[in-house]
Structures are given as C-alpha cells and as structure tokens.
C-alpha cells in the first residue's frame, strides 16, 4: 500500500472587525421579571375576583334558602291551622247531666285492737285481723304519735258495744276498747 499524503492546507487568517458585544442580559432579566410580575398580578386579580364571586353567590344562596324555609314554615303552620279548624266542633245541644247519688256511710264508732309506734307493726296486725275475718284497717296516727288499728267500724253505738263484748270474749283481748271519732 502506498502512503496517502494530503496536500498542505493554507490558512488565511481573516480578521473581521466585529462590533463590541454589549451586555444586555440585565435588561432581559428585568423584562422577564416584569412579564412574570404581570402574570402574577393577573392571577391574583383572578383569584380575588373568583373569591368575591363565590362570596356573593353564597350570600344569595343563603338568602334564598332562608326565604324558602320561611315559606315552608308558613305553609306548615297553615296546614296545622286547617287541621285544628277541622278538628274543632261546636256542641249545639247540651249534654245530658249525670246525677250520682253518693251516700256517705259515717262510721264514728271504732273498736281499737291496738296502737303502735311503728307503722310496720300496725300493718302486721291489720293483716292478721283481716285473715281472721274482720274488716280491720289503720285509722291513722293519734295525738301521741301512735298508729291506731281497729277491728271494725260501726255507724250505731249499740252494734259497736255488742261487737266489743264479743271480741273480748272470743279473742280474749281485754285491751280492746271503743273509740268514738269521726274520721
């Protein structure tokens, strides 16, 4: 193989005179900042406008909602009033009077079986006398604070005295006595 040789290259140096380079990047940066600031201003104005629009729409919605609630309440009151008016009625005829005769059976004569400081003891005696066939009951508390228990109560004194003698004989309770008192 033969060697490959290149011819010699001639170089010419061209000197061009170029105008000096003026540095303007500061102006470009400032212009970019002005453009970005303008964009931010428009974006801020848009956000503020949107917020104000939302607030206005919300207040209008709330006002409309409250008006609808007032109208619904008034309608409900009218319906209630009409139901009440339908439910009321007028009685043109007087209702027949009801007469009840009550006879108060006064029994002022009581045969006393005992008087107790504790009401539980009085109730126990009432239960015993009731099982024995008497119409026993508690008469109340006397002026000494004792709860009085009676065998029975009578409207006639003769019936009360006869019953007292019978109780003293059959029950062997000589402590039984006759109380005359309106209850």
XYZ file of C-alpha atoms in Angstrom:
183
model
C 0.000 0.000 0.000
C 1.109 3.275 -0.768
C 1.000 6.068 1.664
C -1.572 8.616 1.295
C -0.424 12.177 1.577
C -2.541 15.203 1.755
C -1.646 18.433 0.200
C -0.795 21.203 2.523
C -3.652 23.395 3.592
C -3.215 27.065 3.573
C -4.846 29.025 6.160
C -5.654 32.551 5.897
C -6.479 34.442 8.889
C -9.309 36.772 8.357
C -9.696 39.445 10.735
C -13.096 40.793 10.809
C -13.827 43.593 12.926
C -16.888 42.923 14.986
C -18.669 45.467 16.995
C -18.100 45.166 20.645
C -20.643 42.988 22.499
C -22.909 44.941 24.698
C -24.149 43.095 27.722
C -27.906 43.275 27.873
C -28.825 40.223 29.891
C -29.786 42.506 32.771
C -32.406 44.126 30.618
C -33.727 40.741 29.513
C -33.943 39.598 33.108
C -35.778 42.756 34.069
C -38.161 42.317 31.164
C -38.801 38.706 32.161
C -39.442 39.798 35.740
C -41.879 42.410 34.506
C -43.674 39.800 32.398
C -43.815 37.292 35.293
C -44.954 40.049 37.692
C -47.704 40.978 35.268
C -48.772 37.334 35.097
C -48.823 37.116 38.887
C -50.864 40.314 39.075
C -53.442 38.921 36.659
C -53.541 35.602 38.511
C -54.025 37.394 41.856
C -56.798 39.558 40.397
C -58.457 36.425 39.011
C -58.289 34.633 42.377
C -59.653 37.676 44.235
C -62.442 38.071 41.701
C -63.308 34.403 41.927
C -63.393 34.627 45.746
C -65.654 37.674 45.665
C -67.912 35.951 43.172
C -68.104 32.891 45.451
C -68.918 35.018 48.494
C -71.635 36.862 46.618
C -73.127 33.650 45.286
C -73.049 32.097 48.767
C -74.868 35.063 50.339
C -77.510 34.953 47.609
C -77.904 31.191 48.146
C -78.247 31.610 51.923
C -80.829 34.372 51.489
C -82.809 32.248 49.051
C -82.579 29.238 51.370
C -83.829 31.208 54.378
C -86.726 32.583 52.321
C -87.655 29.051 51.282
C -87.527 27.889 54.907
C -89.779 30.760 55.982
C -92.249 29.925 53.225
C -92.196 26.222 54.204
C -92.793 27.084 57.877
C -95.704 29.353 56.976
C -97.207 26.622 54.804
C -96.842 24.104 57.607
C -98.492 26.498 60.068
C -101.386 26.995 57.643
C -101.818 23.225 57.295
C -101.746 22.794 61.069
C -104.281 25.572 61.496
C -106.638 23.993 58.961
C -106.319 20.628 60.713
C -107.146 22.293 64.033
C -110.105 24.068 62.498
C -111.402 20.795 61.081
C -110.914 19.043 64.404
C -112.842 21.597 66.463
C -116.561 21.200 66.679
C -119.479 23.082 68.120
C -121.864 21.417 70.538
C -125.305 22.825 69.863
C -127.152 20.581 72.275
C -126.313 20.403 75.921
C -125.039 17.094 77.116
C -127.346 15.245 79.473
C -126.422 15.810 83.067
C -125.256 12.896 85.084
C -126.555 12.643 88.593
C -124.848 10.359 91.025
C -126.113 9.799 94.496
C -123.371 9.297 96.979
C -124.224 8.163 100.409
C -121.560 8.818 102.915
C -121.648 5.998 105.385
C -120.310 7.568 108.522
C -118.965 5.116 110.989
C -117.806 7.103 114.019
C -117.568 4.102 116.383
C -114.387 2.053 116.162
C -113.226 -0.962 118.175
C -109.495 -0.486 118.663
C -107.268 -3.563 118.616
C -104.037 -1.714 119.338
C -101.884 1.386 118.856
C -98.302 1.133 117.657
C -95.329 3.443 117.467
C -94.059 1.774 114.261
C -96.472 1.607 111.292
C -94.976 -1.742 110.210
C -96.302 -3.355 113.393
C -99.719 -1.806 112.817
C -99.818 -3.184 109.281
C -98.833 -6.626 110.555
C -101.818 -6.613 112.959
C -104.171 -5.446 110.195
C -103.061 -8.405 108.075
C -103.657 -10.844 110.969
C -107.119 -9.448 111.726
C -108.113 -9.455 108.053
C -107.206 -13.147 107.756
C -109.319 -13.773 110.890
C -112.351 -12.291 109.097
C -112.511 -8.755 110.493
C -112.705 -5.568 108.416
C -109.583 -4.256 110.043
C -107.894 -1.049 108.980
C -105.443 1.588 110.115
C -107.287 4.651 111.419
C -104.303 6.931 111.414
C -101.958 8.451 113.958
C -103.354 9.771 117.232
C -102.181 12.830 119.162
C -99.484 10.762 120.925
C -97.932 9.663 117.618
C -99.251 6.079 117.751
C -100.789 4.341 114.727
C -104.252 3.013 115.668
C -105.638 -0.265 114.312
C -109.353 -1.077 114.502
C -111.141 -4.424 114.322
C -114.134 -2.829 112.632
C -116.023 0.463 112.458
C -119.757 0.928 113.091
C -122.375 3.571 112.458
C -124.517 2.623 115.510
C -123.152 2.660 119.032
C -125.189 -0.394 120.101
C -123.650 -2.506 117.309
C -120.183 -1.302 118.344
C -120.702 -2.163 122.024
C -122.088 -5.635 121.221
C -119.123 -6.316 118.945
C -116.701 -5.090 121.628
C -118.100 -7.590 124.158
C -117.986 -10.396 121.583
C -114.309 -9.587 120.689
C -113.316 -9.519 124.346
C -114.877 -12.968 124.846
C -113.777 -14.720 121.623
C -110.391 -13.143 121.052
C -109.509 -12.940 124.737
C -108.380 -9.388 124.128
C -109.266 -7.413 127.224
C -107.229 -4.478 125.861
C -109.777 -3.824 123.052
C -111.666 -0.572 123.573
C -114.234 1.661 121.878
C -113.189 4.897 120.125
C -115.794 7.456 119.143
C -114.349 9.694 116.456
C -115.410 10.968 113.029
C -112.670 10.305 110.510
